[in-house]
C-alpha positions as a printed NumPy array, in Angstrom:
array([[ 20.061,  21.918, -16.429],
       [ 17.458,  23.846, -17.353],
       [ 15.954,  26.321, -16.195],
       [ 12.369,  25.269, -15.325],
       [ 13.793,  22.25 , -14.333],
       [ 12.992,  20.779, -11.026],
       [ 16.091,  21.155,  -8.717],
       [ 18.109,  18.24 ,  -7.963],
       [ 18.785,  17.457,  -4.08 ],
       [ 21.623,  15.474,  -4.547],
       [ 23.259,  17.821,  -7.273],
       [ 24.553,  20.37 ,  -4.381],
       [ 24.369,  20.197,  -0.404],
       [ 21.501,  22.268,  -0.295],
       [ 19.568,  23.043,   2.899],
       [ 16.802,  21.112,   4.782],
       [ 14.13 ,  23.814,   4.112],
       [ 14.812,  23.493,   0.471],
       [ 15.35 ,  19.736,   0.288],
       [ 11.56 ,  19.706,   1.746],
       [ 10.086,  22.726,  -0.8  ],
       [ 11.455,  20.3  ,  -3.242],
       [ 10.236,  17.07 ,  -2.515],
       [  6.688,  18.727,  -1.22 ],
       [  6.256,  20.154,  -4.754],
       [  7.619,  17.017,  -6.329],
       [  4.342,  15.448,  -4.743],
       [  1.89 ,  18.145,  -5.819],
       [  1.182,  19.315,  -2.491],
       [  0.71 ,  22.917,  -1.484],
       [  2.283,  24.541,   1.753],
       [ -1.293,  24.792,   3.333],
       [ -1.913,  20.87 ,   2.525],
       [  1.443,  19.821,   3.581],
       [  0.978,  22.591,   6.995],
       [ -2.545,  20.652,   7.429],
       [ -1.798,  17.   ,   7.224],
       [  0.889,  18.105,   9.752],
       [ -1.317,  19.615,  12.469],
       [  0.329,  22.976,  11.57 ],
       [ -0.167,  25.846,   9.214],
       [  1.107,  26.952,   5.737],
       [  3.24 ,  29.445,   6.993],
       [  5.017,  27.311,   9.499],
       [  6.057,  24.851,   6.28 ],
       [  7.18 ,  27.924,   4.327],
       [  9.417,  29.005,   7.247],
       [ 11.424,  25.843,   7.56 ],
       [ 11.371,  25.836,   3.861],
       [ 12.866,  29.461,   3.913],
       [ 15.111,  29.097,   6.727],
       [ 13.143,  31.232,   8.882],
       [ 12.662,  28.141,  11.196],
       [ 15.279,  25.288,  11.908],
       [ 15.247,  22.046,  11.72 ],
       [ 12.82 ,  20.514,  12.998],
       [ 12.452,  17.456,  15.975],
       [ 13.303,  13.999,  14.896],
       [ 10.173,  13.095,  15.475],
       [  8.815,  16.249,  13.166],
       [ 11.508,  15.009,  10.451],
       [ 10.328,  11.722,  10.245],
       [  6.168,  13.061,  10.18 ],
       [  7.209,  14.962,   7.603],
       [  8.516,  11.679,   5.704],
       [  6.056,   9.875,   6.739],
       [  3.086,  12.475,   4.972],
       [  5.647,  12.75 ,   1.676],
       [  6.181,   8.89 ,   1.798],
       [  9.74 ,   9.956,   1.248],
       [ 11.426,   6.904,  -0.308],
       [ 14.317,   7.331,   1.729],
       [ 15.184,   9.797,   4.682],
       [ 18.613,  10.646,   3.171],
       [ 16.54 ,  12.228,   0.374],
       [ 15.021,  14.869,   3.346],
       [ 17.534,  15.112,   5.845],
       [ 20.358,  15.195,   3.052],
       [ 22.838,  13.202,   5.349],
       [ 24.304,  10.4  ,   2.787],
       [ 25.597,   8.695,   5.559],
       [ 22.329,   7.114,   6.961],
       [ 20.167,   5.739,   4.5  ],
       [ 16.964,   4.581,   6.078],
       [ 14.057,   2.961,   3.266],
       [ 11.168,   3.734,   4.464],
       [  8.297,   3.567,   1.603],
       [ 10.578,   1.477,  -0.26 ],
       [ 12.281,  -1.45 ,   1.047],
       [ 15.345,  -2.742,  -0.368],
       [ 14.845,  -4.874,  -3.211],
       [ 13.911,  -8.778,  -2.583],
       [ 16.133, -11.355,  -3.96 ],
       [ 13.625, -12.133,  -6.211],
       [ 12.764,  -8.94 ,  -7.445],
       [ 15.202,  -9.399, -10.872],
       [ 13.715, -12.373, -11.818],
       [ 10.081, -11.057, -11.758],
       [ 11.027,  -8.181, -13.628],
       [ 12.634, -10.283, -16.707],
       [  9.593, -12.046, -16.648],
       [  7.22 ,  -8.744, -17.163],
       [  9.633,  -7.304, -19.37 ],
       [ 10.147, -10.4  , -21.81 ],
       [  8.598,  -9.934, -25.231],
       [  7.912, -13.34 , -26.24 ],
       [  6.239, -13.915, -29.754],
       [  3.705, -16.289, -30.835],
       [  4.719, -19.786, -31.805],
       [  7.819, -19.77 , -29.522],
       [  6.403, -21.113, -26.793],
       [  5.585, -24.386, -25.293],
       [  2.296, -25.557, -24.791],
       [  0.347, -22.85 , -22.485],
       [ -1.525, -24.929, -19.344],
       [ -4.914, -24.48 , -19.662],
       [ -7.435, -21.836, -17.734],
       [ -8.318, -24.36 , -15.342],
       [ -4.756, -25.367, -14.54 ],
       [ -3.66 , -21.257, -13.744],
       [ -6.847, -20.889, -11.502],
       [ -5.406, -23.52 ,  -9.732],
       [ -1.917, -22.319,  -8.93 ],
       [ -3.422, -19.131,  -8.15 ],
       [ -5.775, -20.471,  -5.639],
       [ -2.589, -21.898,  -4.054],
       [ -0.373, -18.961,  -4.845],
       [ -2.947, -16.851,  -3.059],
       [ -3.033, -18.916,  -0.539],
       [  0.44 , -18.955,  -0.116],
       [  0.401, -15.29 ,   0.477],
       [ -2.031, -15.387,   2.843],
       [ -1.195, -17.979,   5.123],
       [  3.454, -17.34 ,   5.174],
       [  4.854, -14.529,   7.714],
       [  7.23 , -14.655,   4.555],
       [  5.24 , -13.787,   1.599],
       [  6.9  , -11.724,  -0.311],
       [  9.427, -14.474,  -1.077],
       [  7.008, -17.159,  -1.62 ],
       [  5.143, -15.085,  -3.907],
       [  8.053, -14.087,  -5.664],
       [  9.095, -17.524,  -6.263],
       [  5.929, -18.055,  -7.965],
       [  5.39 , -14.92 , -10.145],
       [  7.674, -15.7  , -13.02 ],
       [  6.158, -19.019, -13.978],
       [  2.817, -17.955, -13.471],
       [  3.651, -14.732, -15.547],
       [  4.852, -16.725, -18.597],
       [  2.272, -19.221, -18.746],
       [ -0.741, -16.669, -18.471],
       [  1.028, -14.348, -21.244],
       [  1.273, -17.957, -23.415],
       [ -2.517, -18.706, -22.233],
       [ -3.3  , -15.692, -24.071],
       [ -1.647, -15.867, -27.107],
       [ -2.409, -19.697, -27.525],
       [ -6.494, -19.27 , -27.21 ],
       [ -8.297, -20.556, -29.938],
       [-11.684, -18.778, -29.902],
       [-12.598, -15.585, -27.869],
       [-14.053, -17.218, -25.253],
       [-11.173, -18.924, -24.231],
       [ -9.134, -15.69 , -24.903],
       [-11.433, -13.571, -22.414],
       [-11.093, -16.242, -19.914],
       [ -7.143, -16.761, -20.559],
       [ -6.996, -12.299, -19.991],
       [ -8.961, -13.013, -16.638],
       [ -6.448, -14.956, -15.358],
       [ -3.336, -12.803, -16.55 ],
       [ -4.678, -10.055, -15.118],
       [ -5.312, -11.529, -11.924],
       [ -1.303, -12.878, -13.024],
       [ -0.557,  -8.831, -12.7  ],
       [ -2.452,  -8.507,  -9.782],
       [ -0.743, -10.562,  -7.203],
       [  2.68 ,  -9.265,  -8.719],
       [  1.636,  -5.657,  -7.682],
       [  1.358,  -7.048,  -4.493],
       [  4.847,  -8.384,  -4.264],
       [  6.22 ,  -5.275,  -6.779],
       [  4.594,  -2.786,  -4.202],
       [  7.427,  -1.363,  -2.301],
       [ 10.453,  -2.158,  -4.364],
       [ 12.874,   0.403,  -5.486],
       [ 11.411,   0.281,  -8.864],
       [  7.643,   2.673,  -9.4  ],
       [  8.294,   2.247, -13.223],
       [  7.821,  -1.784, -12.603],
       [  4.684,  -1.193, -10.592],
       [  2.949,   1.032, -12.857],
       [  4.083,  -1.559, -15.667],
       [  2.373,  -4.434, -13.434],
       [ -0.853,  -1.905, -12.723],
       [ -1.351,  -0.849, -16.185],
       [ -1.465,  -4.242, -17.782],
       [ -3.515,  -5.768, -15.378],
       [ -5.909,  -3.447, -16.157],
       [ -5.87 ,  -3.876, -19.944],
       [ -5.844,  -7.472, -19.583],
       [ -8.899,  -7.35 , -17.417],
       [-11.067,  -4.675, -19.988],
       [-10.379,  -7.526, -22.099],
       [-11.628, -10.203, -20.019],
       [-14.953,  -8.562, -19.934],
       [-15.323,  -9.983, -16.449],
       [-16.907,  -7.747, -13.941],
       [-14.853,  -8.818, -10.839],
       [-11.408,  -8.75 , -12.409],
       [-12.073,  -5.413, -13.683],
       [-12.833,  -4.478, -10.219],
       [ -9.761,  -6.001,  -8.656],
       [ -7.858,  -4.285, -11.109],
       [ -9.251,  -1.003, -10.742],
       [ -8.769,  -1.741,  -6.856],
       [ -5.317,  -2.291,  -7.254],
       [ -5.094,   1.11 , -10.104],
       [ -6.809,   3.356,  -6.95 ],
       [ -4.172,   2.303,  -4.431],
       [ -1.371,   2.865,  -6.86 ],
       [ -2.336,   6.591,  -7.628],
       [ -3.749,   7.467,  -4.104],
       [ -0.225,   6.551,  -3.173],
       [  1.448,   8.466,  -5.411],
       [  0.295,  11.663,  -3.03 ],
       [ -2.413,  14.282,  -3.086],
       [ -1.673,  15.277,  -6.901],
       [ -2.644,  12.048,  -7.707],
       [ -5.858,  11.628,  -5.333],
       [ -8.203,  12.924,  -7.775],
       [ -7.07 ,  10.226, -10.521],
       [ -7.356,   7.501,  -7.801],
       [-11.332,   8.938,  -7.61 ],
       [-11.776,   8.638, -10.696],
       [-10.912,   5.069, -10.964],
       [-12.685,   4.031,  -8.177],
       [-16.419,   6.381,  -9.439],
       [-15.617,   4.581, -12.479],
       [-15.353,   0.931, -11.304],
       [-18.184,   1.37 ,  -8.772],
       [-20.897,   3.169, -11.69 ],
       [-19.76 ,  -0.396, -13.934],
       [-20.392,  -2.552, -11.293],
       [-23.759,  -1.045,  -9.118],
       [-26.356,  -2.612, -11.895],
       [-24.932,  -5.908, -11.028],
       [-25.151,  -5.609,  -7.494],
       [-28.555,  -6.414,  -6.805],
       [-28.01 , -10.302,  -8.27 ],
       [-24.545,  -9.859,  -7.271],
       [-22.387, -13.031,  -6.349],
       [-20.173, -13.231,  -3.17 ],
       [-17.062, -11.884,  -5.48 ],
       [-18.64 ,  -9.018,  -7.156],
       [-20.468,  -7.711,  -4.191],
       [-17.203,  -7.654,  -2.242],
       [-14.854,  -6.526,  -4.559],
       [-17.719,  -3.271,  -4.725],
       [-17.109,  -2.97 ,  -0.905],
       [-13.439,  -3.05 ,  -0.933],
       [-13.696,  -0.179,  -3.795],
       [-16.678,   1.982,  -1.784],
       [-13.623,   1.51 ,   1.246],
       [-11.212,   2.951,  -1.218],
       [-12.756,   5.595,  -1.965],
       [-13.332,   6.44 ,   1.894],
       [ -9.689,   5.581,   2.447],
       [ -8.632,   8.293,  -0.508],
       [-10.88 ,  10.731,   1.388],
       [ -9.877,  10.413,   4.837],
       [ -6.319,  10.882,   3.502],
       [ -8.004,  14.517,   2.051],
       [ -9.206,  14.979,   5.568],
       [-12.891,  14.627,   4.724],
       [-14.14 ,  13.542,   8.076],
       [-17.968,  12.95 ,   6.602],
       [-17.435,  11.305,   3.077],
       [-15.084,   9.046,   4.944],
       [-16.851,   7.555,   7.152],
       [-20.076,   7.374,   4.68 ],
       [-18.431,   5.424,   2.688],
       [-17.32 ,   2.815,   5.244],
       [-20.664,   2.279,   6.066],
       [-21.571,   2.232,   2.531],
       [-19.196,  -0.95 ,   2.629],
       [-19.996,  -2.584,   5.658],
       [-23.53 ,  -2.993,   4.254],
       [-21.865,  -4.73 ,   1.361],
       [-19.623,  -6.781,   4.133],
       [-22.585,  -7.544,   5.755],
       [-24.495,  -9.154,   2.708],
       [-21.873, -11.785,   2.665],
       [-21.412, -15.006,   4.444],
       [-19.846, -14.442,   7.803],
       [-16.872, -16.744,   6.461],
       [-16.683, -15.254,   3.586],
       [-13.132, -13.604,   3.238],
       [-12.067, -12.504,  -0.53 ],
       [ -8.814, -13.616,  -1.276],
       [ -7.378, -10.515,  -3.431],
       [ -8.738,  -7.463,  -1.319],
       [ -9.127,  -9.713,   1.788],
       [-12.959,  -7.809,   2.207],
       [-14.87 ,  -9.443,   4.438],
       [-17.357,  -8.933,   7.223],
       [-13.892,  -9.41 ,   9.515],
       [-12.236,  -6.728,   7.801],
       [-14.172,  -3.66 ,   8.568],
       [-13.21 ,  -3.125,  12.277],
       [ -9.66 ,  -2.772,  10.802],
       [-10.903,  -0.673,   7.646],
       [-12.077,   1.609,  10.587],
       [ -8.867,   1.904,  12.454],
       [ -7.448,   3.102,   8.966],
       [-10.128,   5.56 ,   8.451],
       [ -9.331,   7.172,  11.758],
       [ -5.923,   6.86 ,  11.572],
       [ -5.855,   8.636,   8.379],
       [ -7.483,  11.666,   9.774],
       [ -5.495,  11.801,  12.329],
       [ -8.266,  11.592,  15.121],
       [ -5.735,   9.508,  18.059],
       [ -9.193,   8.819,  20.449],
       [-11.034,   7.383,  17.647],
       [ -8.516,   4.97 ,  15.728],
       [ -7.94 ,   3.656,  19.565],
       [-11.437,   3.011,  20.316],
       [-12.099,   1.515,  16.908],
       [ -8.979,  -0.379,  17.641],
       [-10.271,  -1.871,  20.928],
       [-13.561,  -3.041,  18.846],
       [-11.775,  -4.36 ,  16.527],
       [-10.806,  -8.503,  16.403],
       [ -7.647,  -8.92 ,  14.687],
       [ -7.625, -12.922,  15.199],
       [-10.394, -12.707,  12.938],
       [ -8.359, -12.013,   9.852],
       [ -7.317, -14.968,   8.778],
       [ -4.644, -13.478,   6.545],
       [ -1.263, -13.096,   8.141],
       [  0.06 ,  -9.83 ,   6.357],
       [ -3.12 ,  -8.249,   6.414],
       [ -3.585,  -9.057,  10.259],
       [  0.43 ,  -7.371,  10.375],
       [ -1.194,  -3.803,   8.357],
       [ -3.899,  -3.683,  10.794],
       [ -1.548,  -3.921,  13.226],
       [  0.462,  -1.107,  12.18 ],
       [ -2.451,   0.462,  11.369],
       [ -3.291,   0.446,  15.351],
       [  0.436,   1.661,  16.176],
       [  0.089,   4.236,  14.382],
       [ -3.817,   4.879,  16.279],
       [ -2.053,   4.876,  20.17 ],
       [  0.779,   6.622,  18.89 ],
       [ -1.089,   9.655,  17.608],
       [ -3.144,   9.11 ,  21.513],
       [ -0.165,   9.212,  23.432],
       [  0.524,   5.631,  24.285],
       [  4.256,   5.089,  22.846],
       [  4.354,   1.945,  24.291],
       [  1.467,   0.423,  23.557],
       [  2.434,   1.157,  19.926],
       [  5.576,  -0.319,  20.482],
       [  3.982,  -3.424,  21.781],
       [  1.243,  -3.595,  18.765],
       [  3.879,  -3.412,  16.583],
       [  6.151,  -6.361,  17.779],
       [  2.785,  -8.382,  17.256],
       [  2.816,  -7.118,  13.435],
       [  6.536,  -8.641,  13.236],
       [  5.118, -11.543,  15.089],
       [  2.437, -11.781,  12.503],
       [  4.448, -11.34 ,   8.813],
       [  7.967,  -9.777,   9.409],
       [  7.782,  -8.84 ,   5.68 ],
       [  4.712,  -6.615,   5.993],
       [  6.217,  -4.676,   8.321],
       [  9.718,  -4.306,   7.002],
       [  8.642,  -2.775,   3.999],
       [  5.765,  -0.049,   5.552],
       [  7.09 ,   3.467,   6.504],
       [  4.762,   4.092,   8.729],
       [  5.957,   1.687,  11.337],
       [  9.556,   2.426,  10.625],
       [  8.802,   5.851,  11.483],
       [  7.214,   4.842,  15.038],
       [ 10.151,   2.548,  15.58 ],
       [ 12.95 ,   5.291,  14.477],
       [ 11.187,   8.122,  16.685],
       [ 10.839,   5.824,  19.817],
       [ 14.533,   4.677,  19.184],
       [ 15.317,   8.347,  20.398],
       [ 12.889,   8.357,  23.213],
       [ 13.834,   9.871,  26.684],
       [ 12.921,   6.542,  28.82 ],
       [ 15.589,   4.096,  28.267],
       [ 13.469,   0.79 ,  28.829],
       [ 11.583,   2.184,  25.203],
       [ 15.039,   2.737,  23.812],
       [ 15.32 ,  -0.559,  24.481],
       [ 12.525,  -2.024,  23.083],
       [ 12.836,   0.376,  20.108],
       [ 16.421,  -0.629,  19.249],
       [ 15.798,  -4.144,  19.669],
       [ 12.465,  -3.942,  17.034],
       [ 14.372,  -1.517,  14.617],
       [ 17.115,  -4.626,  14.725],
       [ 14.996,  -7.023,  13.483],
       [ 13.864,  -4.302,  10.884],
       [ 17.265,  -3.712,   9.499],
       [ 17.229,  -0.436,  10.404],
       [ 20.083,  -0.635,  13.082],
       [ 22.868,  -2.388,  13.297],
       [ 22.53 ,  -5.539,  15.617]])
């Protein structure tokens, strides 16, 4: 190996401290970032790194995941013999098949005849429909992808003026975008940046202002969640997005004008995960004004902005800065049975677990969360964050939430039943 080469954890058993200065590093964080979006200081992260400190609490081990969005907990702890996904589920069934159909290279003139533009904005209305509406999603949208996939790429290279060739690269991209959606989570980032990247191409080359915004939507969330090294590249495509949109605004339809919220919520999501209180919450009330501007119905299928959304866009704001009061009380203002999508209703959720855990109220999270599995079992089988609440409370000192841990972690997969 050499030299300057990033250690490998699994080459030698190596210790916990250095199994965390590894993967810390690996994610471009410093010791004073990591020590900060831990409640605690640099120099307490450098002492477990340096085996001045111990191992930590369970519950400190899996924070510590949790803020690294460790793929799996084997790859901190360094015990082989317990292999826990958390940021990354195990792959669906129908994972394979999606990713032949991305990867094919077919050529022009070997396919059949492509549907037409009209006949793809159809089965997407359905397909995101689909999504929206099954506690199952990820396997009805999976089912879907690799037809859809094909016939978009052949929409494209069948298009006989450019017209019909910007309309046919709407639609692909908008292909790529629901895929992200069902690639998001897999053991495979190379595949999701694959997915990312080409919806974005294939929406510069639409020319269409509101797939270009979904796709740089969809772009923001992939770097912001690629860690702190990556948060200023997840600005970026956000400032951009919102500068090409904002002289449209004004005349705006219902799409444009929300797909500008959801982005102005990104980019207050990205800096709540900095910890900047202020431009945080500025720019959710940048995008309720948007939310407010559209019909009180109105519910965009992609980003799922909406007037309904932004009580749960505040729990997440809260939530990511770590302020337990707050992401409770927005939590109590917020409606959940007004989302009308089922795994977005399971995020928020989460996203209000994760609020009463961080105030104190175990239980309560517990509770919240059984209503996210209620809600879409595959939402909340594939997000760390709730794995993490269930793992810690699995361990918890009163047996009745041992109970009700075990029992949730069960339907997770994370125990044995």
């Amino acid at each position: 190996m050499p030299v300057d080469a990033t250690p490998d954890p699994y080459a030698d058993p190596i210790a916990f401290g250095q199994r965390l200065q590894i993967l810390r590093t690996r994610r471009g964080m410093t010791r004073d970032q990591l020590g900060g979006l831990m409640g605690r200081s640099g120099s307490w992260v450098k002492g477990i790194e340096t085996g001045r400190r111990g191992i930590p609490r369970l519950e400190v081990v899996l924070r510590l995941a949790e803020v690294l969005r460790v793929r799996d907990l084997a790859d901190l702890t360094g015990d082989q013999s317990v292999r826990v996904d958390l940021f990354v589920g195990p792959g669906h069934p129908r994972l394979g098949a999606v990713r032949a159909a991305v990867d094919a290279f077919p050529v022009a003139g070997q396919d059949e005849a492509a549907p037409t533009v009209e006949h793809l904005a159809a089965r997407l209305a359905r397909a995101w429909s689909a999504r929206h509406t099954s506690p199952h999603h990820r396997d009805v949208v999976g089912a879907l992808l690799p037809d859809l996939i094909r016939d978009a790429q052949a929409a494209v290279r069948q298009a006989d003026t450019a017209a019909d060739r910007r309309a046919a690269q709407a639609r692909l991209s908008e292909v790529y975008s629901l895929s992200q959606f069902f690639v998001a989570y897999q053991p495979d980032s190379a595949l999701l940046w694959r997915v990312a990247e080409r919806s974005m191409v294939a929406a510069q080359e639409s020319e269409d202002p509101h797939t270009i915004g979904v796709a740089a939507w969809l772009a923001a969330q992939a770097h912001r969640d690629s860690g702190p090294a990556h948060f200023d590249a997840a600005d970026e495509v956000t400032a951009a997005a919102l500068s090409y949109l904002a002289p449209l605004l004004p005349d705006a339809g219902d799409e444009v004008l929300a797909i500008a919220g959801a982005l102005t919520h990104e980019a207050g999501y990205t800096a709540a995960r900095r910890g900047e209180t202020g431009t945080a919450w500025r720019y959710w009330d940048e995008a309720r004004a948007m939310a407010e501007r559209l019909p009180e119905s109105y519910f965009h299928p992609v980003t799922s902005f909406s007037r309904a959304i932004m009580g749960a866009h505040a729990v997440t704001i809260a939530v990511e800065l770590h302020a337990g009061g707050e992401s409770v009380r927005q939590a109590a203002a917020a409606d959940a049975s007004t989302i009308p999508s089922r795994p977005r209703r399971a995020r928020h959720r989460i996203e209000e677990a994760r609020g009463y855990q961080l105030d104190g109220q175990p239980d309560v999270a517990l509770a919240t969360l059984a209503q996210a599995h209620e809600a879409a079992p595959e939402t909340i089988r594939y997000n760390g964050y709730a794995k993490r609440i269930v793992l810690e409370e699995a361990e918890a000192k009163s047996p009745e939430r041992r109970r009700r841990a075990s029992a949730l972690a069960v339907k997770l997969g994370l125990l044995a039943a």
